[in-house]
């Protein structure tokens, strides 16, 4: 039996447990009978890079119920096409009209982090689905965001409703992908096209549907939570004014949305001084890596000004979007968008944040605690 029932302590309050154990117990924190959280940045990068084949190939984005979506050529096709599509949308003058969008969609008083998820989702909806897509499909995505993406969304819905939604989602998206494949456009008009056109011979349509849903969760969930954390930290530290880019970087450092990246060993080996076998799971933990005191002074403190130093941007103990071949392909674009949104909101308003809790919502993604944002327009 694990000392002090470690697994129970971890799952009851994972962040407190990690804070108490790291770095006192070394670069690895055992969090279960066969589970180890890794906080050493050099070893963490080596695990995610997996050059020596010590771990089973895995991608958090391309993971489906059928296993790892592939082949690799299809993954690369999706990565290249999706980045180009998003880059074009963000860089085309007037296409998104971000200031006008925020003015129209962000009221003076709003509830977060849900408001952040909805803002990012609605702004990037034309990238997910072209405006002329069937209304039924657009309504489906809206429902997915509300019932499966928002913080604690799953706990608000009974399991039977979630199962029905999952069935309808797979059915409608599969049909939509087949319709897009029949059109065979020379270049994709949205991310649904990107996924549909990436199919290799014999590829399951429902697997393509899951990959498309990964885009929905990444945009509405992950990017939305980064915006929420940036707003939360700005509003709870009004005396620490800093460029929005620094605030976003510090939010990503302190509260990485993707805070656990699990990998299964393909063979026995040693990582950070711990022997692991094929029965174990090694979890690269950006939350620990980003708070490693050997790489960050005062690692638990909110200090956006630390990003004024160019060395901070090259610090190896910073992996909020993963690392290696499966690193988020739109990492820089996501940070750019959140920085622009934060800058527009903060330049036009004084922010007041009333936190309803001080603790993050910890699930697969790490969401900010619930808070109310009040905007006081500047004269």
CSV table of C-alpha atoms in Angstrom, one decimal:
chain,number,residue,atom,x,y,z
A,1,UNK,CA,0.0,0.0,0.0
A,2,UNK,CA,1.2,3.5,-0.8
A,3,UNK,CA,2.4,5.6,2.1
A,4,UNK,CA,-0.4,7.7,3.5
A,5,UNK,CA,-2.7,6.5,0.7
A,6,UNK,CA,-1.0,8.7,-1.8
A,7,UNK,CA,-3.5,8.1,-4.6
A,8,UNK,CA,-6.5,9.2,-2.5
A,9,UNK,CA,-4.7,12.3,-1.3
A,10,UNK,CA,-3.7,13.2,-4.9
A,11,UNK,CA,-7.2,12.7,-6.4
A,12,UNK,CA,-8.9,14.6,-3.6
A,13,UNK,CA,-6.8,17.7,-4.0
A,14,UNK,CA,-4.2,17.2,-6.7
A,15,UNK,CA,-2.6,20.7,-6.7
A,16,UNK,CA,-2.2,20.9,-2.9
A,17,UNK,CA,-0.7,17.4,-2.9
A,18,UNK,CA,1.8,18.3,-5.6
A,19,UNK,CA,2.7,21.6,-3.9
A,20,UNK,CA,3.4,19.7,-0.7
A,21,UNK,CA,5.5,17.0,-2.3
A,22,UNK,CA,7.5,19.0,-4.9
A,23,UNK,CA,10.4,19.5,-4.9
A,24,UNK,CA,11.0,18.0,-1.5
A,25,UNK,CA,10.7,14.5,-2.8
A,26,UNK,CA,12.8,15.1,-5.9
A,27,UNK,CA,12.0,15.5,-9.6
A,28,UNK,CA,9.4,12.8,-9.5
A,29,UNK,CA,6.2,12.8,-7.4
A,30,UNK,CA,4.4,9.5,-7.1
A,31,UNK,CA,0.7,10.1,-7.4
A,32,UNK,CA,-0.6,6.5,-7.6
A,33,UNK,CA,0.3,2.9,-7.4
A,34,UNK,CA,1.8,3.0,-10.9
A,35,UNK,CA,1.7,6.7,-11.7
A,36,UNK,CA,4.6,9.2,-11.5
A,37,UNK,CA,4.4,13.0,-12.1
A,38,UNK,CA,7.6,14.4,-13.6
A,39,UNK,CA,8.8,18.0,-12.7
A,40,UNK,CA,12.3,18.0,-14.2
A,41,UNK,CA,12.2,20.0,-17.5
A,42,UNK,CA,15.0,18.2,-19.2
A,43,UNK,CA,13.6,14.8,-18.6
A,44,UNK,CA,10.0,16.1,-19.3
A,45,UNK,CA,11.1,17.2,-22.7
A,46,UNK,CA,12.9,14.0,-23.4
A,47,UNK,CA,9.8,12.0,-22.6
A,48,UNK,CA,7.6,14.1,-24.9
A,49,UNK,CA,10.2,14.1,-27.7
A,50,UNK,CA,10.5,10.3,-27.3
A,51,UNK,CA,13.5,10.0,-29.7
A,52,UNK,CA,14.6,6.8,-28.1
A,53,UNK,CA,11.2,5.1,-28.4
A,54,UNK,CA,10.9,4.5,-24.7
A,55,UNK,CA,7.2,5.4,-24.7
A,56,UNK,CA,4.3,4.3,-26.7
A,57,UNK,CA,3.5,6.8,-29.4
A,58,UNK,CA,0.8,9.2,-28.1
A,59,UNK,CA,-0.8,12.5,-29.0
A,60,UNK,CA,-3.3,14.2,-26.6
A,61,UNK,CA,-4.9,16.0,-29.6
A,62,UNK,CA,-5.1,13.0,-31.9
A,63,UNK,CA,-6.2,10.4,-29.3
A,64,UNK,CA,-9.5,8.8,-30.2
A,65,UNK,CA,-11.6,5.9,-28.9
A,66,UNK,CA,-9.9,3.8,-31.7
A,67,UNK,CA,-6.5,4.7,-30.4
A,68,UNK,CA,-4.0,7.1,-32.0
A,69,UNK,CA,-5.3,8.7,-35.1
A,70,UNK,CA,-3.0,8.1,-38.0
A,71,UNK,CA,-1.0,7.6,-40.1
A,72,UNK,CA,1.5,10.3,-39.2
A,73,UNK,CA,1.1,11.8,-42.8
A,74,UNK,CA,-2.6,12.5,-42.0
A,75,UNK,CA,-1.6,14.2,-38.7
A,76,UNK,CA,0.9,16.4,-40.5
A,77,UNK,CA,-1.6,17.3,-43.2
A,78,UNK,CA,-4.1,18.4,-40.6
A,79,UNK,CA,-1.4,20.3,-38.6
A,80,UNK,CA,-0.2,22.3,-41.7
A,81,UNK,CA,-3.7,23.0,-43.1
A,82,UNK,CA,-5.2,24.0,-39.8
A,83,UNK,CA,-2.4,26.4,-38.9
A,84,UNK,CA,-2.6,28.0,-42.3
A,85,UNK,CA,-6.3,28.5,-42.0
A,86,UNK,CA,-6.1,30.0,-38.5
A,87,UNK,CA,-3.2,32.2,-39.5
A,88,UNK,CA,-5.1,33.6,-42.5
A,89,UNK,CA,-8.1,34.3,-40.4
A,90,UNK,CA,-6.2,36.1,-37.7
A,91,UNK,CA,-4.0,38.1,-40.1
A,92,UNK,CA,-6.7,39.2,-42.7
A,93,UNK,CA,-7.5,42.8,-42.0
A,94,UNK,CA,-11.1,43.3,-41.0
A,95,UNK,CA,-12.0,39.7,-41.2
A,96,UNK,CA,-12.4,39.2,-37.5
A,97,UNK,CA,-12.8,42.8,-36.4
A,98,UNK,CA,-11.7,41.9,-32.9
A,99,UNK,CA,-12.3,45.2,-31.1
A,100,UNK,CA,-15.9,45.5,-32.4
A,101,UNK,CA,-16.5,41.8,-31.6
A,102,UNK,CA,-15.4,42.3,-28.0
A,103,UNK,CA,-17.5,45.4,-27.6
A,104,UNK,CA,-20.6,43.7,-28.9
A,105,UNK,CA,-20.1,40.4,-27.0
A,106,UNK,CA,-18.6,41.3,-23.6
A,107,UNK,CA,-21.0,43.0,-21.3
A,108,UNK,CA,-19.9,45.3,-18.5
A,109,UNK,CA,-20.6,42.5,-16.0
A,110,UNK,CA,-19.9,38.9,-16.9
A,111,UNK,CA,-19.4,35.5,-15.3
A,112,UNK,CA,-16.1,33.7,-15.9
A,113,UNK,CA,-14.5,31.5,-17.0
A,114,UNK,CA,-17.6,30.6,-19.1
A,115,UNK,CA,-17.5,34.0,-20.7
A,116,UNK,CA,-14.0,33.5,-21.9
A,117,UNK,CA,-14.8,30.1,-23.4
A,118,UNK,CA,-17.8,31.6,-25.3
A,119,UNK,CA,-15.9,34.6,-26.5
A,120,UNK,CA,-13.1,32.6,-28.0
A,121,UNK,CA,-15.5,30.0,-29.5
A,122,UNK,CA,-17.7,32.7,-31.1
A,123,UNK,CA,-14.8,34.6,-32.5
A,124,UNK,CA,-13.2,31.6,-34.1
A,125,UNK,CA,-16.5,29.9,-35.1
A,126,UNK,CA,-16.0,30.9,-38.8
A,127,UNK,CA,-12.7,28.9,-38.7
A,128,UNK,CA,-14.4,25.9,-37.2
A,129,UNK,CA,-17.4,26.0,-39.5
A,130,UNK,CA,-17.9,28.2,-42.5
A,131,UNK,CA,-20.8,30.7,-42.0
A,132,UNK,CA,-22.9,28.9,-44.7
A,133,UNK,CA,-22.7,25.5,-42.9
A,134,UNK,CA,-26.1,23.9,-42.0
A,135,UNK,CA,-27.8,25.6,-39.0
A,136,UNK,CA,-28.3,22.2,-37.4
A,137,UNK,CA,-24.5,21.7,-37.3
A,138,UNK,CA,-23.8,25.1,-35.8
A,139,UNK,CA,-26.4,24.5,-33.2
A,140,UNK,CA,-24.8,21.1,-32.4
A,141,UNK,CA,-21.4,22.8,-31.8
A,142,UNK,CA,-23.0,25.4,-29.6
A,143,UNK,CA,-24.6,22.6,-27.5
A,144,UNK,CA,-21.3,20.8,-27.3
A,145,UNK,CA,-19.6,23.8,-25.9
A,146,UNK,CA,-22.3,24.4,-23.3
A,147,UNK,CA,-22.6,20.8,-22.1
A,148,UNK,CA,-19.1,19.4,-22.5
A,149,UNK,CA,-16.5,22.2,-22.7
A,150,UNK,CA,-17.3,24.8,-20.1
A,151,UNK,CA,-15.7,24.3,-16.6
A,152,UNK,CA,-17.8,21.7,-14.7
A,153,UNK,CA,-20.1,21.4,-17.7
A,154,UNK,CA,-20.3,17.6,-17.4
A,155,UNK,CA,-21.4,17.7,-13.8
A,156,UNK,CA,-24.3,19.9,-14.8
A,157,UNK,CA,-25.7,17.2,-17.1
A,158,UNK,CA,-26.9,13.7,-16.2
A,159,UNK,CA,-24.9,10.9,-17.7
A,160,UNK,CA,-27.8,9.7,-20.0
A,161,UNK,CA,-28.1,13.1,-21.6
A,162,UNK,CA,-24.3,13.2,-22.2
A,163,UNK,CA,-24.5,9.8,-23.9
A,164,UNK,CA,-27.4,10.8,-26.1
A,165,UNK,CA,-25.5,14.0,-27.1
A,166,UNK,CA,-22.4,11.9,-27.9
A,167,UNK,CA,-24.4,9.6,-30.1
A,168,UNK,CA,-26.0,12.6,-32.0
A,169,UNK,CA,-22.7,14.3,-32.3
A,170,UNK,CA,-21.0,11.3,-33.8
A,171,UNK,CA,-23.9,10.8,-36.2
A,172,UNK,CA,-24.2,14.4,-37.4
A,173,UNK,CA,-20.5,15.1,-37.7
A,174,UNK,CA,-19.9,11.8,-39.6
A,175,UNK,CA,-22.6,12.8,-42.1
A,176,UNK,CA,-21.2,16.3,-42.4
A,177,UNK,CA,-17.7,14.9,-43.0
A,178,UNK,CA,-19.0,12.6,-45.7
A,179,UNK,CA,-20.8,15.5,-47.3
A,180,UNK,CA,-17.6,17.6,-47.3
A,181,UNK,CA,-15.6,14.7,-48.8
A,182,UNK,CA,-18.1,14.4,-51.6
A,183,UNK,CA,-17.5,18.1,-52.4
A,184,UNK,CA,-13.8,17.6,-52.7
A,185,UNK,CA,-12.8,21.3,-52.5
A,186,UNK,CA,-9.3,22.1,-53.8
A,187,UNK,CA,-8.6,24.0,-50.5
A,188,UNK,CA,-10.4,23.9,-47.2
A,189,UNK,CA,-12.7,26.6,-46.1
A,190,UNK,CA,-12.9,25.6,-42.4
A,191,UNK,CA,-11.5,23.1,-40.0
A,192,UNK,CA,-14.3,20.6,-40.8
A,193,UNK,CA,-12.9,20.6,-44.4
A,194,UNK,CA,-9.4,20.2,-43.1
A,195,UNK,CA,-10.3,17.1,-41.2
A,196,UNK,CA,-12.6,15.7,-44.0
A,197,UNK,CA,-9.9,16.1,-46.6
A,198,UNK,CA,-7.2,14.5,-44.5
A,199,UNK,CA,-8.7,11.0,-44.7
A,200,UNK,CA,-6.6,8.1,-45.8
A,201,UNK,CA,-8.0,5.0,-47.5
A,202,UNK,CA,-10.0,3.0,-45.0
A,203,UNK,CA,-10.1,5.7,-42.3
A,204,UNK,CA,-13.2,5.6,-40.0
A,205,UNK,CA,-15.4,8.6,-40.4
A,206,UNK,CA,-16.3,8.6,-36.7
A,207,UNK,CA,-12.6,8.8,-35.9
A,208,UNK,CA,-12.4,11.9,-38.1
A,209,UNK,CA,-15.4,13.3,-36.2
A,210,UNK,CA,-13.4,12.9,-33.0
A,211,UNK,CA,-10.4,14.8,-34.4
A,212,UNK,CA,-12.7,17.6,-35.4
A,213,UNK,CA,-14.1,17.7,-31.8
A,214,UNK,CA,-10.5,18.0,-30.6
A,215,UNK,CA,-10.4,21.3,-32.4
A,216,UNK,CA,-13.6,22.4,-30.7
A,217,UNK,CA,-12.2,21.5,-27.3
A,218,UNK,CA,-8.9,23.2,-28.0
A,219,UNK,CA,-10.5,26.4,-29.2
A,220,UNK,CA,-13.4,26.8,-26.9
A,221,UNK,CA,-11.8,25.0,-24.0
A,222,UNK,CA,-8.1,25.4,-23.8
A,223,UNK,CA,-7.7,28.9,-25.5
A,224,UNK,CA,-10.8,30.1,-23.6
A,225,UNK,CA,-9.3,29.1,-20.3
A,226,UNK,CA,-6.0,30.8,-21.1
A,227,UNK,CA,-8.0,34.0,-21.7
A,228,UNK,CA,-9.9,33.4,-18.4
A,229,UNK,CA,-6.6,33.0,-16.4
A,230,UNK,CA,-5.1,36.1,-18.0
A,231,UNK,CA,-8.2,38.2,-17.1
A,232,UNK,CA,-8.3,36.7,-13.6
A,233,UNK,CA,-4.6,37.5,-12.9
A,234,UNK,CA,-4.9,41.0,-14.3
A,235,UNK,CA,-8.0,41.7,-12.2
A,236,UNK,CA,-6.7,40.3,-9.0
A,237,UNK,CA,-3.3,42.1,-9.3
A,238,UNK,CA,-4.3,45.6,-10.4
A,239,UNK,CA,-1.0,46.9,-9.0
A,240,UNK,CA,1.1,44.8,-11.4
A,241,UNK,CA,0.5,46.4,-14.8
A,242,UNK,CA,2.4,44.7,-17.6
A,243,UNK,CA,2.1,44.3,-21.3
A,244,UNK,CA,-0.6,41.7,-22.2
A,245,UNK,CA,2.0,39.4,-23.7
A,246,UNK,CA,3.8,39.1,-20.4
A,247,UNK,CA,0.5,38.5,-18.5
A,248,UNK,CA,-0.4,35.7,-20.9
A,249,UNK,CA,3.0,34.1,-20.5
A,250,UNK,CA,2.8,34.3,-16.8
A,251,UNK,CA,-0.7,32.9,-16.8
A,252,UNK,CA,0.5,30.0,-18.9
A,253,UNK,CA,3.4,29.4,-16.6
A,254,UNK,CA,1.5,29.5,-13.3
A,255,UNK,CA,-1.7,27.8,-14.5
A,256,UNK,CA,-1.0,25.6,-17.6
A,257,UNK,CA,-4.4,24.5,-18.9
A,258,UNK,CA,-2.9,21.2,-20.1
A,259,UNK,CA,-1.3,20.4,-16.8
A,260,UNK,CA,-0.9,16.6,-17.2
A,261,UNK,CA,0.5,14.8,-20.3
A,262,UNK,CA,0.5,11.1,-19.6
A,263,UNK,CA,2.8,8.6,-21.4
A,264,UNK,CA,3.0,4.8,-21.1
A,265,UNK,CA,6.5,3.3,-21.2
A,266,UNK,CA,7.2,0.8,-24.1
A,267,UNK,CA,10.0,-0.8,-22.1
A,268,UNK,CA,11.6,-0.7,-18.7
A,269,UNK,CA,13.9,2.2,-18.1
A,270,UNK,CA,14.8,4.9,-15.6
A,271,UNK,CA,13.5,8.5,-15.6
A,272,UNK,CA,14.7,11.1,-13.1
A,273,UNK,CA,16.1,8.4,-11.0
A,274,UNK,CA,13.0,6.2,-10.8
A,275,UNK,CA,12.6,2.8,-12.4
A,276,UNK,CA,9.5,2.5,-14.5
A,277,UNK,CA,8.0,-0.4,-16.4
A,278,UNK,CA,5.3,-1.0,-19.0
A,279,UNK,CA,2.7,-1.3,-16.2
A,280,UNK,CA,3.4,2.4,-15.2
A,281,UNK,CA,2.3,5.8,-16.4
A,282,UNK,CA,4.8,8.6,-16.6
A,283,UNK,CA,2.9,12.0,-16.4
A,284,UNK,CA,4.8,15.0,-17.7
A,285,UNK,CA,3.4,17.7,-15.4
A,286,UNK,CA,3.8,21.3,-16.8
A,287,UNK,CA,2.4,22.5,-13.5
A,288,UNK,CA,5.4,21.1,-11.7
A,289,UNK,CA,7.9,21.9,-14.4
A,290,UNK,CA,6.8,25.6,-14.4
A,291,UNK,CA,7.2,25.8,-10.7
A,292,UNK,CA,10.6,24.2,-10.5
A,293,UNK,CA,12.7,26.4,-8.2
A,294,UNK,CA,15.9,25.5,-10.0
A,295,UNK,CA,14.6,27.3,-13.1
A,296,UNK,CA,12.3,30.0,-11.8
A,297,UNK,CA,12.9,32.4,-9.0
A,298,UNK,CA,9.9,32.6,-6.7
A,299,UNK,CA,8.1,30.1,-8.9
A,300,UNK,CA,4.7,30.3,-7.1
A,301,UNK,CA,4.6,34.1,-7.4
A,302,UNK,CA,2.7,36.1,-10.0
A,303,UNK,CA,5.5,38.2,-11.6
A,304,UNK,CA,4.6,39.1,-15.2
A,305,UNK,CA,7.7,41.4,-15.3
A,306,UNK,CA,9.9,38.3,-15.3
A,307,UNK,CA,9.1,38.1,-19.1
A,308,UNK,CA,10.9,41.4,-19.7
A,309,UNK,CA,14.0,39.2,-19.7
A,310,UNK,CA,14.6,37.5,-23.0
A,311,UNK,CA,16.1,34.5,-21.2
A,312,UNK,CA,12.7,33.8,-19.7
A,313,UNK,CA,11.3,33.2,-23.2
A,314,UNK,CA,14.0,30.5,-23.7
A,315,UNK,CA,13.7,28.9,-20.3
A,316,UNK,CA,13.4,25.1,-20.8
A,317,UNK,CA,11.1,24.9,-17.8
A,318,UNK,CA,8.2,26.2,-19.9
A,319,UNK,CA,6.1,23.7,-21.8
A,320,UNK,CA,2.4,24.9,-21.6
A,321,UNK,CA,1.7,23.6,-25.1
A,322,UNK,CA,3.6,20.3,-24.8
A,323,UNK,CA,6.9,19.6,-26.6
A,324,UNK,CA,8.3,17.6,-29.4
A,325,UNK,CA,6.4,16.3,-32.5
A,326,UNK,CA,3.0,16.6,-30.9
A,327,UNK,CA,3.4,20.1,-29.5
A,328,UNK,CA,0.3,22.3,-30.2
A,329,UNK,CA,0.8,23.5,-33.8
A,330,UNK,CA,-1.1,26.8,-33.1
A,331,UNK,CA,0.6,27.6,-29.8
A,332,UNK,CA,2.0,31.0,-30.9
A,333,UNK,CA,-1.3,31.9,-32.7
A,334,UNK,CA,-3.3,31.1,-29.6
A,335,UNK,CA,-1.0,33.2,-27.4
A,336,UNK,CA,-1.2,36.0,-29.9
A,337,UNK,CA,-5.0,36.0,-29.9
A,338,UNK,CA,-5.3,35.9,-26.1
A,339,UNK,CA,-2.8,38.7,-25.8
A,340,UNK,CA,-4.8,40.8,-28.3
A,341,UNK,CA,-8.1,40.2,-26.6
A,342,UNK,CA,-6.6,41.0,-23.2
A,343,UNK,CA,-5.0,44.1,-24.5
A,344,UNK,CA,-8.2,45.4,-26.1
A,345,UNK,CA,-10.2,44.7,-22.9
A,346,UNK,CA,-7.6,46.2,-20.5
A,347,UNK,CA,-6.8,49.3,-22.6
A,348,UNK,CA,-10.5,50.3,-22.7
A,349,UNK,CA,-11.5,49.4,-19.2
A,350,UNK,CA,-10.4,49.1,-15.6
A,351,UNK,CA,-11.0,45.5,-14.5
A,352,UNK,CA,-12.6,44.4,-11.3
A,353,UNK,CA,-12.6,40.7,-10.5
A,354,UNK,CA,-14.7,39.3,-7.7
A,355,UNK,CA,-13.6,35.7,-7.2
A,356,UNK,CA,-16.1,33.2,-6.0
A,357,UNK,CA,-13.3,30.8,-5.0
A,358,UNK,CA,-9.6,30.9,-4.9
A,359,UNK,CA,-9.0,27.4,-6.2
A,360,UNK,CA,-8.8,26.3,-9.9
A,361,UNK,CA,-11.3,23.9,-11.4
A,362,UNK,CA,-9.1,20.9,-11.9
A,363,UNK,CA,-10.1,18.3,-14.4
A,364,UNK,CA,-8.5,17.2,-17.7
A,365,UNK,CA,-8.0,20.9,-18.2
A,366,UNK,CA,-7.1,23.4,-15.5
A,367,UNK,CA,-9.7,26.2,-15.5
A,368,UNK,CA,-9.8,29.4,-13.4
A,369,UNK,CA,-11.9,29.6,-10.3
A,370,UNK,CA,-15.4,31.1,-10.9
A,371,UNK,CA,-15.3,34.9,-10.9
A,372,UNK,CA,-17.3,37.9,-11.9
A,373,UNK,CA,-15.7,40.5,-14.1
A,374,UNK,CA,-16.9,44.1,-14.0
A,375,UNK,CA,-15.6,46.5,-16.7
A,376,UNK,CA,-15.3,50.2,-15.8
A,377,UNK,CA,-14.9,52.0,-19.2
A,378,UNK,CA,-12.0,54.5,-19.3
A,379,UNK,CA,-12.9,58.1,-20.2
